[in-house]
Each structure stands twice: as structure tokens, then as C-alpha cells.
Amino acid sequence: MPALPLESAGAYVAAAYIVFLALVVIYVAIIGRKVGRLERELTELDDVTRDRER
Amino acid sequence: MYGRALAPLALGTAAASAVAFGLVFFYAPLDADQGFIQKIFYLHVPMAIVALLGFLAGGVMAAMHLRTRDRVWDMRSYVAIHLSIILGLGVLVTGSIWAKASWGHWWVWDEPMLVSFLIVFLLYAVYQPLRFSIDDPGRQARYASVFAIAGAAFTVLNFVAVRMAAAYTHPRVFSQTGGNMPADMFLTFLVSLGAMALLFATLWTLELASKNAAERLRRVRRRLEREAEHAEAGERLARPEPAPPIRPAAASR
């Protein structure tokens, strides 16, 4: 097949790079949610230990 | 433990990605045959190489787990395989986009490279359901390790078999004598590969840091619960035992 013109090729190249970026962003967002949950649990534990010390 | 390495790795990844992006779009020449569409090569091929190496690394770490019985190695193996599956999905999607632009089809079933990668991907897609179908953590780690080692061996075998088979339409860019491309394209490819490897290392460390923190938190919670139970039991012992209630005598038949 002959090389695609720049306009059509550009759309395919952009799509490939956007797919990759989306995968990385979704992955980081999932890890971020997990870290948020950890932070909440840590706050809960901190409150429990503080109550016990009183 | 893992958090300390995270900042330098993330900075390195950001710098390497920026350099790779600049080289791909402003330095590497347009391919004489494919034109601009060949720019997908600098994303697709490094992603495939890093994904396959991640599967291999997962197998090696699984072997370390079986050898040492240290659960840390199992967790490392799990995260490496999990990340490689995500990259593998990226490889399949970007490969399909490239195939559509270059060959006019989203997928070509008689192309060994594509089908073999799909088989490896589907094999590893079974890893997580298998792992989480086992409740006992020790058995789960052992079975997952055995799977990871077998999967790594299969990945190598698959790769060698495809290289030995005659290629039909998929271009073979790398051979034992080096890269079959001009020096500026090869440099761009190497930087892209380095950036992808750094990204893998950063995400691997990030997930391990998160999992490690969760595990430690669970341990602290368990310890606190045990302490609370002991304190309650101690209080109960210290209190005088209440007199048993007087039961009425059983009625004689």
C-alpha cells in the first residue's frame, strides 16, 4: 500500500499515542484511588489510637 | 521501602519521555516507504519489547519466590505481569491502528507476529482470574508463581518460533546484525525504548509502594485489634465473677 497522506496518517498516529496516554492515565488514576483509600484508613487508625491514649 | 526510588524514577521517566517525543516528531526522518504513519513504530515496538520483558521478569521473580519462599517476590512478580498485561493491551490496540493505516485491515490472522502476541496476551489474561480464584494466600502465591514461570518459558518459545518462521507481511526491523534502519531512526528508537522501560519501572515501583503500604496498614490494624481484645479479656478477668443464676429444680415426671 502507498504511504498515506499526512492528514490521514496524522489521525492514526494521534489515535495510537492517545490510546497509550489514556492507558497510563487510567492506570495512575486507579492507583491514586487506592492511595486515597489508604489515606482514609490511616486517618481512621490514627483517630482510634488517639482515642485510646485519652 | 519503594517510595524512596519513586521520585527519581518519575523524574527520569518524564525527562526521557519528553526527549523521546521530541526525537520522534522533530528529529527522526520520515520513513521513505510508510511516511508519517511509521511514527507509531517508536511507541508500538518499545511497548511490545517492554511488555514481553515484563512477562519474563515476572517469571524470574516467581522463580525467586519459589526458591526463597519470600512473599515479596510473589508481589513483585504479580505487579510486573499485571503491568505487562496493560502494556500488552496497548500493543494490540496501537498495532491494530498501525495495521489499518499500513495494510488496510485492523487485524491480519495469517501474520505470525500479531497472532503469537495475541496468544501470549490471552495466556496472561488468565493469570489474574486464576490467582484470585484461590483463597489461601500461600497456595495462591505458589500456583501464581508456577504459572508465571511456565508463561515466561512460553513467551520465549513463542518469540523464537515466530523469529524462525518466514515473515509474510510484518516487517522485520531488527536482526542479529543490528537495526535495519538509519542511525537517527535507531537513536530515536533506543531513547523511546529507554523511556518506556523507565515508565514501566516507575509504575511498577508506584504499585508496589501502594501495595506495601496497604499490607503494613493491615498489619497495624490487626495488631491494634488484638491489643484491644487482650485489654478487654484482661478487664473481664480483673472483674469479680458474678454468682451463677439459681436454676429452678427440674420438675419430676
Coordinates of C-alpha atoms in Angstrom, one line a residue, chain B:
Chain B
M1 CA 10.9 0.9 51.0
Y2 CA 9.8 1.5 47.4
G3 CA 8.7 5.2 47.9
R4 CA 12.3 6.5 48.0
A5 CA 13.1 5.3 44.4
L6 CA 9.8 6.8 43.1
A7 CA 10.7 10.4 42.8
P8 CA 14.0 10.0 40.8
L9 CA 12.3 7.3 38.6
A10 CA 9.3 9.6 37.9
L11 CA 11.6 12.5 37.0
G12 CA 13.8 10.3 34.8
T13 CA 10.7 8.9 33.0
A14 CA 9.3 12.4 32.4
A15 CA 12.7 13.6 31.1
A16 CA 13.2 10.6 28.9
S17 CA 9.6 10.7 27.6
A18 CA 10.0 14.4 26.7
V19 CA 13.3 13.7 24.8
A20 CA 11.8 10.7 23.1
F21 CA 8.7 12.7 22.0
G22 CA 11.0 15.5 20.6
L23 CA 13.1 13.0 18.7
V24 CA 10.2 11.1 17.3
F25 CA 8.4 14.2 15.9
F26 CA 11.2 16.7 15.3
Y27 CA 14.4 14.7 14.7
A28 CA 13.7 11.3 13.2
P29 CA 13.3 11.5 9.4
L30 CA 10.0 10.4 7.7
D31 CA 10.1 6.8 6.5
A32 CA 10.6 6.5 2.7
D33 CA 8.0 3.7 2.5
Q34 CA 5.4 4.4 5.1
G35 CA 5.7 8.1 5.6
F36 CA 4.3 9.7 8.8
I37 CA 2.5 6.6 9.9
Q38 CA 5.8 5.0 10.8
K39 CA 5.9 7.2 13.9
I40 CA 3.7 4.6 15.6
F41 CA 6.8 2.3 15.4
Y42 CA 8.5 4.3 18.2
L43 CA 5.6 3.7 20.5
H44 CA 4.4 0.2 19.4
V45 CA 7.7 -1.7 19.3
P46 CA 9.2 -0.4 22.6
M47 CA 5.9 -1.1 24.3
A48 CA 5.9 -4.7 22.9
I49 CA 9.5 -5.3 23.9
V50 CA 9.0 -3.9 27.5
A51 CA 5.7 -5.9 27.8
L52 CA 7.5 -9.2 26.8
L53 CA 10.5 -8.4 29.1
G54 CA 8.0 -7.7 31.9
F55 CA 6.5 -11.2 31.4
L56 CA 10.0 -12.6 31.6
A57 CA 10.9 -10.6 34.7
G58 CA 7.6 -11.8 36.3
G59 CA 8.7 -15.4 35.6
V60 CA 12.2 -14.8 37.1
M61 CA 10.7 -13.1 40.2
A62 CA 8.2 -16.0 40.5
A63 CA 11.2 -18.4 40.5
M64 CA 12.8 -16.3 43.2
H65 CA 9.6 -16.6 45.2
L66 CA 9.5 -20.4 44.9
R67 CA 13.2 -20.6 45.8
T68 CA 13.2 -18.3 48.8
R69 CA 9.5 -18.6 49.9
D70 CA 9.6 -14.8 50.4
R71 CA 6.1 -13.3 49.6
V72 CA 7.8 -10.1 48.5
W73 CA 9.0 -11.8 45.3
D74 CA 5.5 -13.0 44.5
M75 CA 4.1 -9.5 44.9
R76 CA 6.9 -8.2 42.6
S77 CA 6.1 -10.9 40.0
Y78 CA 2.4 -10.1 40.2
V79 CA 2.9 -6.4 39.6
A80 CA 5.3 -7.0 36.7
I81 CA 2.8 -9.3 35.0
H82 CA -0.1 -7.0 35.8
L83 CA 1.7 -4.1 34.2
S84 CA 2.8 -6.1 31.2
I85 CA -0.8 -7.1 30.5
I86 CA -1.8 -3.4 30.4
L87 CA 1.1 -2.7 28.1
G88 CA 0.1 -5.7 26.0
L89 CA -3.3 -4.3 25.6
G90 CA -1.7 -1.1 24.4
V91 CA 0.5 -3.1 21.9
L92 CA -2.6 -4.8 20.5
V93 CA -4.5 -1.6 20.1
T94 CA -1.7 0.5 18.6
G95 CA -0.7 -2.4 16.4
S96 CA -4.3 -2.6 15.1
I97 CA -4.3 1.1 14.3
W98 CA -0.9 0.8 12.5
A99 CA -2.2 -2.3 10.6
K100 CA -5.3 -0.4 9.4
A101 CA -3.2 2.5 8.2
S102 CA -0.5 0.4 6.6
W103 CA -2.2 -2.7 5.4
G104 CA -5.9 -1.5 5.2
H105 CA -7.0 -4.1 7.8
W106 CA -7.4 -3.8 11.6
W107 CA -6.2 -7.4 12.1
V108 CA -4.4 -9.9 9.9
W109 CA -4.9 -13.5 11.1
D110 CA -2.2 -15.1 8.9
E111 CA 0.6 -12.8 10.3
P112 CA 2.6 -14.9 12.9
M113 CA 3.9 -11.9 14.9
L114 CA 0.4 -10.5 15.6
V115 CA -1.3 -13.8 16.3
S116 CA 1.6 -15.0 18.6
F117 CA 1.4 -11.8 20.6
L118 CA -2.4 -12.2 20.9
I119 CA -1.8 -15.8 22.2
V120 CA 0.7 -14.6 24.8
F121 CA -1.7 -11.8 25.9
L122 CA -4.6 -14.2 26.2
L123 CA -2.5 -16.6 28.1
Y124 CA -1.6 -13.9 30.7
A125 CA -5.2 -12.7 30.7
V126 CA -5.9 -16.0 32.6
Y127 CA -3.3 -15.2 35.3
Q128 CA -5.4 -12.8 37.4
P129 CA -8.6 -14.9 37.4
L130 CA -6.5 -18.0 38.3
R131 CA -4.7 -16.1 41.1
F132 CA -7.8 -14.7 42.7
S133 CA -9.8 -17.9 42.5
I134 CA -7.6 -19.3 45.2
D135 CA -8.4 -18.1 48.7
D136 CA -5.4 -19.4 50.7
P137 CA -2.7 -16.8 50.3
G138 CA 0.2 -19.3 50.4
R139 CA -1.3 -21.5 47.8
Q140 CA -2.3 -18.5 45.7
A141 CA 1.3 -17.3 45.6
R142 CA 2.7 -20.7 44.8
Y143 CA 0.3 -21.5 42.0
A144 CA 0.6 -18.0 40.5
S145 CA 4.4 -18.4 40.6
V146 CA 4.3 -21.7 38.8
F147 CA 2.0 -20.1 36.1
A148 CA 4.4 -17.1 35.8
I149 CA 7.4 -19.4 35.2
A150 CA 5.5 -21.5 32.6
G151 CA 4.2 -18.4 31.0
A152 CA 7.7 -16.8 30.8
A153 CA 9.1 -20.0 29.2
F154 CA 6.2 -20.0 26.7
T155 CA 6.8 -16.3 25.9
V156 CA 10.5 -17.1 25.0
L157 CA 9.5 -20.1 23.0
N158 CA 6.8 -18.2 21.1
F159 CA 9.1 -15.4 20.3
V160 CA 11.9 -17.7 19.0
A161 CA 9.3 -19.7 16.9
V162 CA 8.0 -16.5 15.3
R163 CA 11.5 -15.3 14.5
M164 CA 12.3 -18.6 12.9
A165 CA 9.1 -18.7 10.9
A166 CA 9.0 -16.9 7.5
A167 CA 7.6 -13.4 7.9
Y168 CA 4.7 -12.7 5.5
T169 CA 3.8 -9.1 5.8
H170 CA 5.1 -8.0 9.2
P171 CA 8.3 -6.0 8.7
R172 CA 11.4 -7.4 10.4
V173 CA 13.4 -4.4 11.6
F174 CA 15.8 -5.9 14.0
S175 CA 18.2 -8.8 13.2
Q176 CA 21.2 -10.3 14.8
T177 CA 23.5 -7.9 12.9
G178 CA 21.7 -4.8 14.3
G179 CA 18.9 -2.4 13.4
N180 CA 17.8 -2.3 9.8
M181 CA 17.3 1.5 9.8
P182 CA 19.3 4.7 9.6
A183 CA 21.3 5.9 12.6
D184 CA 18.9 8.8 13.5
M185 CA 15.9 6.5 13.5
F186 CA 17.8 3.9 15.6
L187 CA 18.8 6.5 18.1
T188 CA 15.2 7.7 18.4
F189 CA 14.1 4.1 18.8
L190 CA 16.6 3.5 21.6
V191 CA 15.6 6.6 23.5
S192 CA 11.9 5.6 23.1
L193 CA 12.7 2.1 24.4
G194 CA 14.6 3.6 27.4
A195 CA 11.6 5.9 28.2
M196 CA 9.2 3.0 28.0
A197 CA 11.4 0.9 30.3
L198 CA 11.7 3.8 32.8
L199 CA 7.9 4.2 32.7
F200 CA 7.5 0.5 33.4
A201 CA 9.9 0.8 36.3
T202 CA 8.2 3.8 37.7
L203 CA 4.7 2.3 37.6
W204 CA 6.0 -1.0 39.0
T205 CA 7.5 0.9 41.9
L206 CA 4.4 3.0 42.4
E207 CA 2.1 0.0 42.6
L208 CA 4.5 -1.9 44.8
A209 CA 4.7 1.1 47.2
S210 CA 0.9 1.3 47.3
K211 CA 0.6 -2.5 47.9
N212 CA 3.3 -2.5 50.6
A213 CA 1.7 0.4 52.4
A214 CA -1.7 -1.4 52.3
E215 CA -0.1 -4.5 53.7
R216 CA 1.6 -2.7 56.5
L217 CA -1.6 -0.8 57.4
R218 CA -3.5 -4.1 57.5
R219 CA -0.8 -5.5 59.9
V220 CA -1.1 -2.4 62.2
R221 CA -4.9 -2.7 62.2
R222 CA -4.7 -6.4 63.1
R223 CA -2.2 -5.6 65.9
L224 CA -4.5 -2.9 67.3
E225 CA -7.5 -5.2 67.2
R226 CA -5.5 -7.9 69.0
E227 CA -4.4 -5.5 71.6
A228 CA -8.0 -4.3 72.1
E229 CA -9.1 -7.9 72.5
H230 CA -6.4 -8.6 75.1
A231 CA -7.3 -5.5 77.0
E232 CA -10.9 -6.5 77.1
A233 CA -10.1 -10.0 78.2
G234 CA -7.8 -8.6 81.0
E235 CA -10.6 -6.3 82.2
R236 CA -13.0 -9.2 82.3
L237 CA -10.6 -11.3 84.4
A238 CA -10.0 -8.4 86.8
R239 CA -13.7 -8.1 87.4
P240 CA -15.2 -10.4 90.1
E241 CA -17.1 -13.3 88.6
P242 CA -20.9 -12.8 89.1
A243 CA -22.7 -15.6 91.0
P244 CA -24.4 -18.1 88.7
P245 CA -28.1 -17.7 88.5
I246 CA -30.1 -20.1 90.6
R247 CA -31.9 -22.5 88.4
P248 CA -35.2 -24.0 89.5
A249 CA -35.1 -27.7 90.2
A250 CA -36.2 -29.8 87.2
A251 CA -39.8 -31.0 87.6
S252 CA -40.0 -34.7 88.2
R253 CA -42.1 -36.6 85.7

